[in-house]
mmCIF file of C-alpha atoms in Angstrom:
data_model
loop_
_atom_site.group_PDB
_atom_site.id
_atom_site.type_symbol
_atom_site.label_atom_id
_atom_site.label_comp_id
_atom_site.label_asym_id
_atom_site.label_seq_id
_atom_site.Cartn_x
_atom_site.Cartn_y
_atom_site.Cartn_z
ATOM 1 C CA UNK A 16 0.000 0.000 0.000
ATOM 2 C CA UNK A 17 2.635 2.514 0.314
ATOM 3 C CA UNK A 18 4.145 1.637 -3.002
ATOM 4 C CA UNK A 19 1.008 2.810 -3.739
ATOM 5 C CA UNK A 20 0.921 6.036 -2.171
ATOM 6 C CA UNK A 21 4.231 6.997 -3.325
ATOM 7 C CA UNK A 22 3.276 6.328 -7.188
ATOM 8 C CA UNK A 23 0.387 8.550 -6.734
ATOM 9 C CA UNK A 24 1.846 11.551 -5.000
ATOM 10 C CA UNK A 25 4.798 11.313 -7.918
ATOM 11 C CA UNK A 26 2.896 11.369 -10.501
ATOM 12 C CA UNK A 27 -0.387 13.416 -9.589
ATOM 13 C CA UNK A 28 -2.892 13.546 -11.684
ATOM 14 C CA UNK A 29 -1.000 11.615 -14.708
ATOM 15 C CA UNK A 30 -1.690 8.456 -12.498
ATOM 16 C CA UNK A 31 -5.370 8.297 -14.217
ATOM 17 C CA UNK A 32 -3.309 7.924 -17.977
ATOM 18 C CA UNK A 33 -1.109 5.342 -16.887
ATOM 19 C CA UNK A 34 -1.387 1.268 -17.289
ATOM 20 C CA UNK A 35 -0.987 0.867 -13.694
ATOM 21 C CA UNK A 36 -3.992 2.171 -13.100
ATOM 22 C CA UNK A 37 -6.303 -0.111 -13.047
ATOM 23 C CA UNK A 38 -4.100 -2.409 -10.849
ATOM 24 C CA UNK A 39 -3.926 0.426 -8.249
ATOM 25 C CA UNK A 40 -7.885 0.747 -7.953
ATOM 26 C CA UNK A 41 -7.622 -3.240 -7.855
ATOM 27 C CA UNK A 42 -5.469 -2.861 -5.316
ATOM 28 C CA UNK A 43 -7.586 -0.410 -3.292
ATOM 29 C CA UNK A 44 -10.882 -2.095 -3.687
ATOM 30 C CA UNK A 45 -8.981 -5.234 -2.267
ATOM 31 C CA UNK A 46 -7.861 -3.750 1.123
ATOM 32 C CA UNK A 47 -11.187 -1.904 1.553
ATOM 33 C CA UNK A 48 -13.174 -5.293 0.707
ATOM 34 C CA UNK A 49 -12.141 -6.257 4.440
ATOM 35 C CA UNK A 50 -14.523 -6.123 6.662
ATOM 36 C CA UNK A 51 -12.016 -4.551 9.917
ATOM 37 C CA UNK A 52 -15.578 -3.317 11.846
ATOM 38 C CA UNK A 53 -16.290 -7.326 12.269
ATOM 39 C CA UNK A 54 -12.222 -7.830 12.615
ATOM 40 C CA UNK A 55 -12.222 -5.420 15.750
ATOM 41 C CA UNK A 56 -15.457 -6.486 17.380
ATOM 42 C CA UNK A 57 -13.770 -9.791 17.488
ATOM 43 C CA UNK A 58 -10.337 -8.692 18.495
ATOM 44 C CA UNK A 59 -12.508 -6.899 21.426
ATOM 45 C CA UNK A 60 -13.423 -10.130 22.712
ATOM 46 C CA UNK A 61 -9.627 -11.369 23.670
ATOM 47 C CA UNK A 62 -7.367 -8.076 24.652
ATOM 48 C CA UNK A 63 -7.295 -8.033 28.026
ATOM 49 C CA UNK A 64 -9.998 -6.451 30.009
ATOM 50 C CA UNK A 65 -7.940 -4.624 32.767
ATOM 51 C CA UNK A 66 -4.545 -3.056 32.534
ATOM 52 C CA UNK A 67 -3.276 -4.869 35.139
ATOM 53 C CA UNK A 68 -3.981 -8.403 32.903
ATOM 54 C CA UNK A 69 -2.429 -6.865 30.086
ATOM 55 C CA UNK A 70 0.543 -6.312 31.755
ATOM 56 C CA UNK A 71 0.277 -10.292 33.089
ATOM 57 C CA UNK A 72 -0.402 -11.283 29.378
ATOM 58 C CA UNK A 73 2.618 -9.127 28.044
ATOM 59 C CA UNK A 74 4.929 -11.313 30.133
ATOM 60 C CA UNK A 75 3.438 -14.563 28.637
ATOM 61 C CA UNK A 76 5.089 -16.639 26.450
ATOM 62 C CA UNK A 77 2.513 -19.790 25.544
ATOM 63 C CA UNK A 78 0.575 -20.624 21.849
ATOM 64 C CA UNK A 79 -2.612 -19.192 23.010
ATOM 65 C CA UNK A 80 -1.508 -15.154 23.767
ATOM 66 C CA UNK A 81 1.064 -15.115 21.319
ATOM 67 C CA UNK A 82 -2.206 -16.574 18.413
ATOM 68 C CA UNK A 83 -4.115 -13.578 20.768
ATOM 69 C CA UNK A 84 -1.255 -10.956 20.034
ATOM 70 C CA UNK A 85 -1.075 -12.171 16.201
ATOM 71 C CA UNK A 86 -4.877 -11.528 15.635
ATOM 72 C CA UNK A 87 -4.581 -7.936 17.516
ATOM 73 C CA UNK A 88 -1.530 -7.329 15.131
ATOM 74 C CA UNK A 89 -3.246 -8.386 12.149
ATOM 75 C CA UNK A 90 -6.337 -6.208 13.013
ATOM 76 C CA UNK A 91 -4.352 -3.420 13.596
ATOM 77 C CA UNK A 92 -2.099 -3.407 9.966
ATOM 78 C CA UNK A 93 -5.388 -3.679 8.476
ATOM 79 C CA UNK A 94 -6.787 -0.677 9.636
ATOM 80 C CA UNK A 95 -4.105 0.844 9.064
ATOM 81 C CA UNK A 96 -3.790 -0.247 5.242
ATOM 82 C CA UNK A 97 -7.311 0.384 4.360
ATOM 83 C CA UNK A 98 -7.017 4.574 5.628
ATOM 84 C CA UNK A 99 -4.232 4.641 3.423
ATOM 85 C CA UNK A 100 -6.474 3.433 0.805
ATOM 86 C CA UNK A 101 -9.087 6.323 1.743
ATOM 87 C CA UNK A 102 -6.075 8.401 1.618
ATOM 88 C CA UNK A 103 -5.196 7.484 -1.735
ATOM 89 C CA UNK A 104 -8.849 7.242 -2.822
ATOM 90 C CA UNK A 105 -9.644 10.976 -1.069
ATOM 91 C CA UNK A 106 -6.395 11.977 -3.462
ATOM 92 C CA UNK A 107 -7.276 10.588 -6.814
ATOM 93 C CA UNK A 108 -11.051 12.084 -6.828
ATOM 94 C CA UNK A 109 -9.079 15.837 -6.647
ATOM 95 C CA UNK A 110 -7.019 14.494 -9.657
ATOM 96 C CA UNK A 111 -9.757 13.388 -11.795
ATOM 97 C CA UNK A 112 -12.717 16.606 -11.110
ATOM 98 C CA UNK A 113 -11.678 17.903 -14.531
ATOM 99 C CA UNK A 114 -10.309 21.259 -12.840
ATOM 100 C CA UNK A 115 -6.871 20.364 -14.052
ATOM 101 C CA UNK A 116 -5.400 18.673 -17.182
ATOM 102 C CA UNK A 117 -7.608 19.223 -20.078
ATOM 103 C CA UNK A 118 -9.013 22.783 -19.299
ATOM 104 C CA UNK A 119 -8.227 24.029 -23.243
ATOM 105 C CA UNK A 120 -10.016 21.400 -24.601
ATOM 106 C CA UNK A 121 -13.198 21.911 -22.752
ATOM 107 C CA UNK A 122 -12.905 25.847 -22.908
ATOM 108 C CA UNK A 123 -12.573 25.150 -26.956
ATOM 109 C CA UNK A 124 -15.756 22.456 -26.534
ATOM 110 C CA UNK A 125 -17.174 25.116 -24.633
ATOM 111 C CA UNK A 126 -16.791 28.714 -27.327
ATOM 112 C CA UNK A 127 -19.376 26.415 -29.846
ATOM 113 C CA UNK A 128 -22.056 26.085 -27.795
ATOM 114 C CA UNK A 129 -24.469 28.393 -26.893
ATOM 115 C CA UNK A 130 -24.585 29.970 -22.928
ATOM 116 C CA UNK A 131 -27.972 29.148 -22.350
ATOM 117 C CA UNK A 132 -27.190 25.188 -22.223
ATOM 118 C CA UNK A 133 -25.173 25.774 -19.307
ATOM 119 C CA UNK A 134 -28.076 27.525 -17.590
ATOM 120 C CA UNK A 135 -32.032 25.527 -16.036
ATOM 121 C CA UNK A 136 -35.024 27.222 -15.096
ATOM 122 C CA UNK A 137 -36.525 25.983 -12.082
ATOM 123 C CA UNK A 138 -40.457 25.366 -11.714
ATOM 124 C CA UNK A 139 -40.319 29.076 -10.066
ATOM 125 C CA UNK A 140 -38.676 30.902 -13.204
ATOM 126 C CA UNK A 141 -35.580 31.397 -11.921
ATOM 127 C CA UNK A 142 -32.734 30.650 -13.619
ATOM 128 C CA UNK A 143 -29.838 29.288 -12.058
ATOM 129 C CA UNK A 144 -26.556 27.835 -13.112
ATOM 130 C CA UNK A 145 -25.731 24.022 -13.809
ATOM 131 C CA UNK A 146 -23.821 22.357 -10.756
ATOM 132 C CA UNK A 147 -20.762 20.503 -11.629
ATOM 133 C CA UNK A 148 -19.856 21.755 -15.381
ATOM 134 C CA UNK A 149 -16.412 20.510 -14.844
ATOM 135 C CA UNK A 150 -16.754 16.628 -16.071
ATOM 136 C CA UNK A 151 -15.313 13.775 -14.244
ATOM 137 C CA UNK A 152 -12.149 11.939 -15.307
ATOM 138 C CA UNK A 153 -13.941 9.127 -17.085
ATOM 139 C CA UNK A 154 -11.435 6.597 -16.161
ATOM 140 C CA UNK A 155 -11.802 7.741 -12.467
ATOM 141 C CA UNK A 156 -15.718 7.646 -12.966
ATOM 142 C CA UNK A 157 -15.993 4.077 -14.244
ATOM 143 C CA UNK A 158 -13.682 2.881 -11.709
ATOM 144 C CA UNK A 159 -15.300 4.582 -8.520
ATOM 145 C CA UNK A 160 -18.560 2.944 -9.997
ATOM 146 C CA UNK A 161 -17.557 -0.253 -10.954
ATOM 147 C CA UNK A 162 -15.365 -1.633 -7.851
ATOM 148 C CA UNK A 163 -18.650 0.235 -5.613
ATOM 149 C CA UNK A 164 -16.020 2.338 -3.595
ATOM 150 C CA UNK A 165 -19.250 4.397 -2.462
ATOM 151 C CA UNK A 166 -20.744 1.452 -0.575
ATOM 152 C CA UNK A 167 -17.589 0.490 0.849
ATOM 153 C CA UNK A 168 -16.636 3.515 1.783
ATOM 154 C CA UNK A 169 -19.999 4.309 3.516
ATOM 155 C CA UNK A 170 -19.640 0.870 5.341
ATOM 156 C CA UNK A 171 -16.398 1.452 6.697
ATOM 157 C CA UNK A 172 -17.928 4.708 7.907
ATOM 158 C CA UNK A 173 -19.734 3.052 10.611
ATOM 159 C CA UNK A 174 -19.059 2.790 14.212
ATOM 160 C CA UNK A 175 -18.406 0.328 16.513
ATOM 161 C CA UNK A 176 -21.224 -1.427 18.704
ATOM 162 C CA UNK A 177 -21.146 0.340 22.069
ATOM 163 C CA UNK A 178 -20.390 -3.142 24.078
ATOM 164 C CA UNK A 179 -17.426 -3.371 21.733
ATOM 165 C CA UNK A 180 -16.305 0.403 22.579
ATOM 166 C CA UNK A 181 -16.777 -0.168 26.311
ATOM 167 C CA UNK A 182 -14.829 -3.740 26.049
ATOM 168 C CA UNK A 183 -11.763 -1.620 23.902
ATOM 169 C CA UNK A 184 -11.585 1.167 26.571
ATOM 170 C CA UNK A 185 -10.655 -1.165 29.588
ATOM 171 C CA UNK A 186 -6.687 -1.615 28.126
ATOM 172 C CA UNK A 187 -4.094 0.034 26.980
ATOM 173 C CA UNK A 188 -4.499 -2.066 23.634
ATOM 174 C CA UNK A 189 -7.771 -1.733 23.019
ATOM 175 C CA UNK A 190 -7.822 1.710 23.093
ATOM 176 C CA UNK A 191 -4.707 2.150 20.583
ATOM 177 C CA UNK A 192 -6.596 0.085 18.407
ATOM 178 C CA UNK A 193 -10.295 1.727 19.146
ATOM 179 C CA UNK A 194 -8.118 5.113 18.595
ATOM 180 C CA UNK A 195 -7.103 3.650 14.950
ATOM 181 C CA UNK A 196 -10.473 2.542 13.906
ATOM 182 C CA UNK A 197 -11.647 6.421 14.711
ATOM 183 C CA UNK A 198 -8.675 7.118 12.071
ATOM 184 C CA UNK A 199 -10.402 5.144 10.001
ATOM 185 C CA UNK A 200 -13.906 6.933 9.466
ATOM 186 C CA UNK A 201 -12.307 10.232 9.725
ATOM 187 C CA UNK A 202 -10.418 9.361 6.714
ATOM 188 C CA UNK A 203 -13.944 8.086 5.459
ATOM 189 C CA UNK A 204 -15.698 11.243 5.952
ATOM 190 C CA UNK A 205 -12.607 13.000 4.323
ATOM 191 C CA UNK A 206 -13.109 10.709 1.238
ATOM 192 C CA UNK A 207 -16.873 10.335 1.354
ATOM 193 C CA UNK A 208 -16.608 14.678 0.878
ATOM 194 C CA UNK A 209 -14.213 14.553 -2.539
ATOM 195 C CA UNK A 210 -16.579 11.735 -3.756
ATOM 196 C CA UNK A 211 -19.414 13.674 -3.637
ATOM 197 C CA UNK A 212 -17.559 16.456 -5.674
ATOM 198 C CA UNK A 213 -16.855 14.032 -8.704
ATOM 199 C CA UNK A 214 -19.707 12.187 -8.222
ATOM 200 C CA UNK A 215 -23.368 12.340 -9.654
ATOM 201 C CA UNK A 216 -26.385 11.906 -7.078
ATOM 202 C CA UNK A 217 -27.285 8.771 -8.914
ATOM 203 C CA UNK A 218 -24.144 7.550 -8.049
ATOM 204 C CA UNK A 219 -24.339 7.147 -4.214
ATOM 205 C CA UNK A 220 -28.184 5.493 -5.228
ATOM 206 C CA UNK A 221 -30.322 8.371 -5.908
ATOM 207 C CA UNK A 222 -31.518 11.279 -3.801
ATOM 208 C CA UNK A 223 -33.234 9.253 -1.336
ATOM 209 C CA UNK A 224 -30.042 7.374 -0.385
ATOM 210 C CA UNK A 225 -27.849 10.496 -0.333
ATOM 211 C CA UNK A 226 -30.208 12.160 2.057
ATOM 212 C CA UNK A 227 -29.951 8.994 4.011
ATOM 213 C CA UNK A 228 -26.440 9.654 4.207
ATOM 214 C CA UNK A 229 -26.857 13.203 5.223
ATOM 215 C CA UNK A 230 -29.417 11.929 7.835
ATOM 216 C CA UNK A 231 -26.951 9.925 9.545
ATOM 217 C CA UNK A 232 -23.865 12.191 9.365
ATOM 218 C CA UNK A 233 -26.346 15.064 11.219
ATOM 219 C CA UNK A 234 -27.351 12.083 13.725
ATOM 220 C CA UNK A 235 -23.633 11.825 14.167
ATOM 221 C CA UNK A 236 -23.221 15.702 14.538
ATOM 222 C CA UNK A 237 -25.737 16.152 17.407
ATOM 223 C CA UNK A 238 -24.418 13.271 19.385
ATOM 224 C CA UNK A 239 -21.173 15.905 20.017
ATOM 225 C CA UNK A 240 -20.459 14.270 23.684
ATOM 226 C CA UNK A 241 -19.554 10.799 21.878
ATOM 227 C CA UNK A 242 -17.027 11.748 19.520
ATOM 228 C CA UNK A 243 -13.822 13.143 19.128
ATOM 229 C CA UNK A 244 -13.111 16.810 17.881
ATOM 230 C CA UNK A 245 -11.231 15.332 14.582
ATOM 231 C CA UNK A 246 -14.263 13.390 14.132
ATOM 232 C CA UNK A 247 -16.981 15.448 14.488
ATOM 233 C CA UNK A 248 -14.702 18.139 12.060
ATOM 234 C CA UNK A 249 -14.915 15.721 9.226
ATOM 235 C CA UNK A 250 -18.149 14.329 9.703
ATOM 236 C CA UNK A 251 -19.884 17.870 9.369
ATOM 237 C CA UNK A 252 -17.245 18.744 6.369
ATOM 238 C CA UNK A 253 -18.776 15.443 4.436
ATOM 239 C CA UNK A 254 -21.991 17.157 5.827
ATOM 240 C CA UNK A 255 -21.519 20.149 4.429
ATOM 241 C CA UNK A 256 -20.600 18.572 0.912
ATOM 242 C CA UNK A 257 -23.485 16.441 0.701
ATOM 243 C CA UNK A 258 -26.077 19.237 1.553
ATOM 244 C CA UNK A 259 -24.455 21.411 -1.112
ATOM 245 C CA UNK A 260 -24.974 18.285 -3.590
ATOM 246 C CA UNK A 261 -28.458 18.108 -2.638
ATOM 247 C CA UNK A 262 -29.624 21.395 -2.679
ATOM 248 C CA UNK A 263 -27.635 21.796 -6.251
ATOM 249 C CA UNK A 264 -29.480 18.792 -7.944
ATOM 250 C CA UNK A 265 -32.643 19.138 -9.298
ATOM 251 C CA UNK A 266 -33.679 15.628 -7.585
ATOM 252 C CA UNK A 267 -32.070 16.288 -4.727
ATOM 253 C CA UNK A 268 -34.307 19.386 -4.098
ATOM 254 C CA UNK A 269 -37.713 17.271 -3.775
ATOM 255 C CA UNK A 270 -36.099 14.700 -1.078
ATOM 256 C CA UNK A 271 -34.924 17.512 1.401
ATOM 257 C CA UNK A 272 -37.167 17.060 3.996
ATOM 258 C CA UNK A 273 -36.214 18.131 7.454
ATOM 259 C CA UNK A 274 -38.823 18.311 10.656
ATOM 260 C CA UNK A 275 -38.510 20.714 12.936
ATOM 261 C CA UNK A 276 -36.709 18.692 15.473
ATOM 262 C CA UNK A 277 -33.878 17.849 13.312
ATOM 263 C CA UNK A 278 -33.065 21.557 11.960
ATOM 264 C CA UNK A 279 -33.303 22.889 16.112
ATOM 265 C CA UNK A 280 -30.771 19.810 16.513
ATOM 266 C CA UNK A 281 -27.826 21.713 14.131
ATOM 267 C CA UNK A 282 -28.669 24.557 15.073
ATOM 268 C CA UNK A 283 -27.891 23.668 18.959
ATOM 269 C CA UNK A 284 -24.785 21.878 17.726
ATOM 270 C CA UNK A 285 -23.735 24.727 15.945
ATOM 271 C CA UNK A 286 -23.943 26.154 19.354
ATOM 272 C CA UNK A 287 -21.603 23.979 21.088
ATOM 273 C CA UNK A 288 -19.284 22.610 19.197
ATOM 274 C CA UNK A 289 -15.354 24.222 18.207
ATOM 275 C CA UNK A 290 -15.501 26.712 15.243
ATOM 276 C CA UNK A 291 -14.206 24.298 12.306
ATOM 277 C CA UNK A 292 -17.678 22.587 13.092
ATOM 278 C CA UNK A 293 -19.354 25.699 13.688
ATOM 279 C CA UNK A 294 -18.104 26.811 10.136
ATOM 280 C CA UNK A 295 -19.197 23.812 8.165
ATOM 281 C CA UNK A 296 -22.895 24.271 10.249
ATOM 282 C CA UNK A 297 -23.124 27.468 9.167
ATOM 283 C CA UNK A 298 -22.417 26.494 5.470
ATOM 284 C CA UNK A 299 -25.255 23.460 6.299
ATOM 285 C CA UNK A 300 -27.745 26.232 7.551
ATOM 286 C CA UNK A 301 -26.775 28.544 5.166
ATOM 287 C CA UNK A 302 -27.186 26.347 1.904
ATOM 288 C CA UNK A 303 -30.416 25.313 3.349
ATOM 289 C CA UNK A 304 -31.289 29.175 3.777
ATOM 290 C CA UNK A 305 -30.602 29.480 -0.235
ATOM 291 C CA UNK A 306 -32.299 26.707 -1.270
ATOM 292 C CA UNK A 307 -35.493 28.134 0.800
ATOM 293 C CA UNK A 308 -34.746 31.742 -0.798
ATOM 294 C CA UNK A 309 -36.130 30.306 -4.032
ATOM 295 C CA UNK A 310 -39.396 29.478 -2.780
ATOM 296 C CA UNK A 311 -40.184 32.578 -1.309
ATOM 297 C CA UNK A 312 -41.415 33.952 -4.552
ATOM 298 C CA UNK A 313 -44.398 31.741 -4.639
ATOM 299 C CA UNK A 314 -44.221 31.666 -0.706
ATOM 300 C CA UNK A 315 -44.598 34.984 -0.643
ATOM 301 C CA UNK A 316 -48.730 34.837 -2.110
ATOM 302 C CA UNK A 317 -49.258 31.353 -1.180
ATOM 303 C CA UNK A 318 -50.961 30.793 1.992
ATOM 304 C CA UNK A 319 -50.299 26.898 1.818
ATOM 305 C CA UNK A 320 -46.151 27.808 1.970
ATOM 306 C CA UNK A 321 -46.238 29.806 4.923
ATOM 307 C CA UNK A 322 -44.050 27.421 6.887
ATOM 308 C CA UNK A 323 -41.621 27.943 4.102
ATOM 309 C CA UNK A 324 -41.266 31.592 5.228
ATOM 310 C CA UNK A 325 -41.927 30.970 8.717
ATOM 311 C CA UNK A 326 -38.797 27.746 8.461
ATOM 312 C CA UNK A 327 -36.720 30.649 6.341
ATOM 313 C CA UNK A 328 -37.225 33.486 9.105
ATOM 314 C CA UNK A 329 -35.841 31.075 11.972
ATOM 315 C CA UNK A 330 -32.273 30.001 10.076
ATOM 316 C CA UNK A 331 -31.884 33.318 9.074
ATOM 317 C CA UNK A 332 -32.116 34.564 12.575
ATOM 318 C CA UNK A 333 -29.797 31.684 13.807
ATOM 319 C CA UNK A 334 -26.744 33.135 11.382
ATOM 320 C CA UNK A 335 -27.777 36.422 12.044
ATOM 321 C CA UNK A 336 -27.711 35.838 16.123
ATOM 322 C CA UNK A 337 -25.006 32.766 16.010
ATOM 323 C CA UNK A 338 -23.105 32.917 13.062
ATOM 324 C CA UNK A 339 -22.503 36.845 12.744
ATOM 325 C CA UNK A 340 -21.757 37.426 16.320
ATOM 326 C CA UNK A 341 -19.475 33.972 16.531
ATOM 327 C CA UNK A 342 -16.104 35.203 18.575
ATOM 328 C CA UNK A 343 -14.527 33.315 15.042
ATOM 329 C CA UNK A 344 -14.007 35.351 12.593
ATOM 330 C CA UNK A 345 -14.545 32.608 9.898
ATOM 331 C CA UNK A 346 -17.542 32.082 11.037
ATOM 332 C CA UNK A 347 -19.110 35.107 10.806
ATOM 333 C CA UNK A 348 -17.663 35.382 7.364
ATOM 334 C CA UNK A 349 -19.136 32.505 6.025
ATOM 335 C CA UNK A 350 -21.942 33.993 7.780
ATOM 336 C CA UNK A 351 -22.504 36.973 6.161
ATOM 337 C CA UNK A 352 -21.333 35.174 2.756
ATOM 338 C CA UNK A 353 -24.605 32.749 3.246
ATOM 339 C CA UNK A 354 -26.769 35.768 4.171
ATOM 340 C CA UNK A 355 -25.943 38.238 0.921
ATOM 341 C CA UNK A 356 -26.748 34.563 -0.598
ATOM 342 C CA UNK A 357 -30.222 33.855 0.661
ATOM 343 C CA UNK A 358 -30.989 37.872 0.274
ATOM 344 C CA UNK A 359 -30.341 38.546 -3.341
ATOM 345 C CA UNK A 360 -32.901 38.383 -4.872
ATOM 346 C CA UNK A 361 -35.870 41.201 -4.747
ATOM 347 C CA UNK A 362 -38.249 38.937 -3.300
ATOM 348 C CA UNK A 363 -36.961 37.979 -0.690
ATOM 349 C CA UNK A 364 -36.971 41.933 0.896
ATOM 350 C CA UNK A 365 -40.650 40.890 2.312
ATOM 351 C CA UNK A 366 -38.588 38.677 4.649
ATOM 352 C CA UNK A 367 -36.113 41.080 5.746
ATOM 353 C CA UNK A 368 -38.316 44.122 6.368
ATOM 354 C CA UNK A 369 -40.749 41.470 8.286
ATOM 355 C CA UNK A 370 -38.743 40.188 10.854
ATOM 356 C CA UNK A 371 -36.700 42.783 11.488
ATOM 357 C CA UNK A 372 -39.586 45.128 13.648
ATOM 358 C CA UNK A 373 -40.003 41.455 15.583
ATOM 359 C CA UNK A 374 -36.209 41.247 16.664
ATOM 360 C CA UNK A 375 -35.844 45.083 17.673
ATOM 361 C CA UNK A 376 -38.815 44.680 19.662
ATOM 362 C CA UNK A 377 -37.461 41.355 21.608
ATOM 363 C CA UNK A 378 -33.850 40.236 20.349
ATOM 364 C CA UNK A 379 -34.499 36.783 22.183
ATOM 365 C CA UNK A 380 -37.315 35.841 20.376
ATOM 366 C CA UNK A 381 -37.258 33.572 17.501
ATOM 367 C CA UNK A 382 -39.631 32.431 15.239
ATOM 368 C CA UNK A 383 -40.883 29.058 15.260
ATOM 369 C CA UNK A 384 -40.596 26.520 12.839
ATOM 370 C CA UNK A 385 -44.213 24.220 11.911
ATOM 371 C CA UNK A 386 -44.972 21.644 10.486
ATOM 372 C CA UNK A 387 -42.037 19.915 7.860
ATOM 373 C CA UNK A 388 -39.787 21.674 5.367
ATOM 374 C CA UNK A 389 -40.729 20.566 1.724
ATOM 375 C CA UNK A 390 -38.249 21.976 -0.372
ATOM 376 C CA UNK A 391 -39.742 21.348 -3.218
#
């Protein structure tokens, strides 16, 4: 595997041309075709249970607890292989996203055709630009899709059973290795975020299973107390990607539906959590807040989208009260970015000059959201 990092960081992006290529994605989908979540919860089952019988085990010489050391050993390289896979994986979807490489040709492609084909009008009239005009290295396309990196990736994503976490924090051992397996999803999440920038929404199964994804990455978010600050920084990065992939696909649109509960649930970890997070929620909440933005048109006269407005009024006065007066200075500016965003269109003035009187009055207050968000 580390043959196989070095060829790719030497020759960058030229990797994708080469004949080697399709022996290094081989090689990749091999190592991540392990299942090391089942390897660890069975590991967990023989490292010692106390410090103190580590210690007696260490000083052991028999069959048995060297086979128990071997199997810990073998665990352990494993986990360690496959996030340099993820590593290499994370690396070759910035390689192939078609910002690099063959730029002339598509500018030249590009000159012959006429501007309005890179534009859509929505059901609302507006007109909005294409997401993702830059095309995906095909080579890197076919292979992502064909070895299913997404659905590997996603699995190795998972954590541990809680019995199995408890059993790994009693030694010394076990908690090196529950430490590595953490390594492990971050670099997941990491990759999981450039995958979604190459790939199409139909490629990670459709809207629906994409905001499955995002379901369970803001499930992770809110549960702040279990997981480390490296963790919870790329968990809300992949997050952020995969809520700008939604609310940039025309599919992806129809399937955001968030409750009430759930959007008061980022907002609070927004709260709480260290200002890398706090950045990436505020990109979250603020994408959301755009997305919502080009409703309000038909909002605005349509009695049966009032919750749009109402849903719009109460993220807006989140970044307004959290994100602008954060004591980080990139988050307010991502802040106000996301704001000049969700305000600029005309339409959306109605919004602005309507909550405003409400906040003077009582800066506390905050409207509340009802019923579920339909971004349709």
């Amino acid at each position: 595997m580390c043959a196989v990092l070095l060829m790719t960081t030497m020759l960058e992006d030229k990797i994708l041309q080469t004949s080697q290529c399709p022996t290094i994605f081989n090689i990749l989908a091999q190592s991540l075709s392990l299942d090391s979540r089942k390897s660890v919860c069975e590991v967990s089952s023989v490292v010692p249970v106390s410090e103190e019988m580590e210690m007696e085990l260490d000083g052991g010489d028999n069959d048995e607890e060297s086979g128990e050391n071997k199997q810990y050993k073998e665990c352990e390289d494993t986990l360690k292989d496959q996030q340099t896979a993820l590593e290499i994986l994370a690396n070759l979807c910035t390689m192939g996203n078609g910002e690099e490489g063959d730029e002339d040709a598509q500018w030249e492609d590009q000159e012959d055709s006429d501007d309005q084909e890179f534009l859509e009008e929505d059901p609302s009239g507006n007109v909005e630009p294409l997401a993702n005009l830059a095309p995906t290295n095909p080579v890197l396309l076919e292979a992502l899709n064909s070895h299913k990196f997404v659905e590997s990736v996603l699995d190795k994503a998972n954590g541990l059973p809680e019995n199995v976490n408890t059993l790994l924090q009693s030694s010394a051992k076990g908690k090196k290795l529950l430490k590595c397996h953490t390594n492990l999803r971050i670099r997941c999440f990491l990759c999981l975020s450039n995958m979604v920038e190459v790939l199409s929404v139909d490629d990670f199964g459709g809207p629906e299973a994409l905001f499955s994804t995002w379901n369970s990455l803001g499930n992770l978010l809110v549960q702040q107390d279990q997981c480390s600050p490296e963790l919870l920084d790329a968990a809300s990065s992949c997050m952020r990607s995969v809520t700008a992939k939604l609310c940039n696909d025309k599919q992806g649109k129809s399937v955001m539906n968030i409750t009430e509960k759930e959007l008061e649930a980022i907002v609070q970890a927004g709260k709480e959590a260290q200002p890398e997070v706090r950045m990436n929620i505020v990109n979250i909440i603020g994408d959301i807040c755009v997305l919502l933005s080009k409703s309000l048109l038909t909002a605005s006269t349509d009695s049966t989208q009032s919750n749009i407005v109402e849903v719009f009024k109460v993220l807006v006065s989140w970044l307004l009260d959290g994100g602008c007066k954060d004591p980080d200075l990139r988050v307010v500016t991502e802040s106000l970015d996301k704001l000049f965003d969700a305000f600029s269109e005309d339409y959306t003035d109605f919004v602005f000059f309507d909550s405003t009187p409400s906040r003077q009055s009582n800066p506390g207050s905050t409207p509340t959201m009802q019923n579920n968000l339909n971004m349709l």
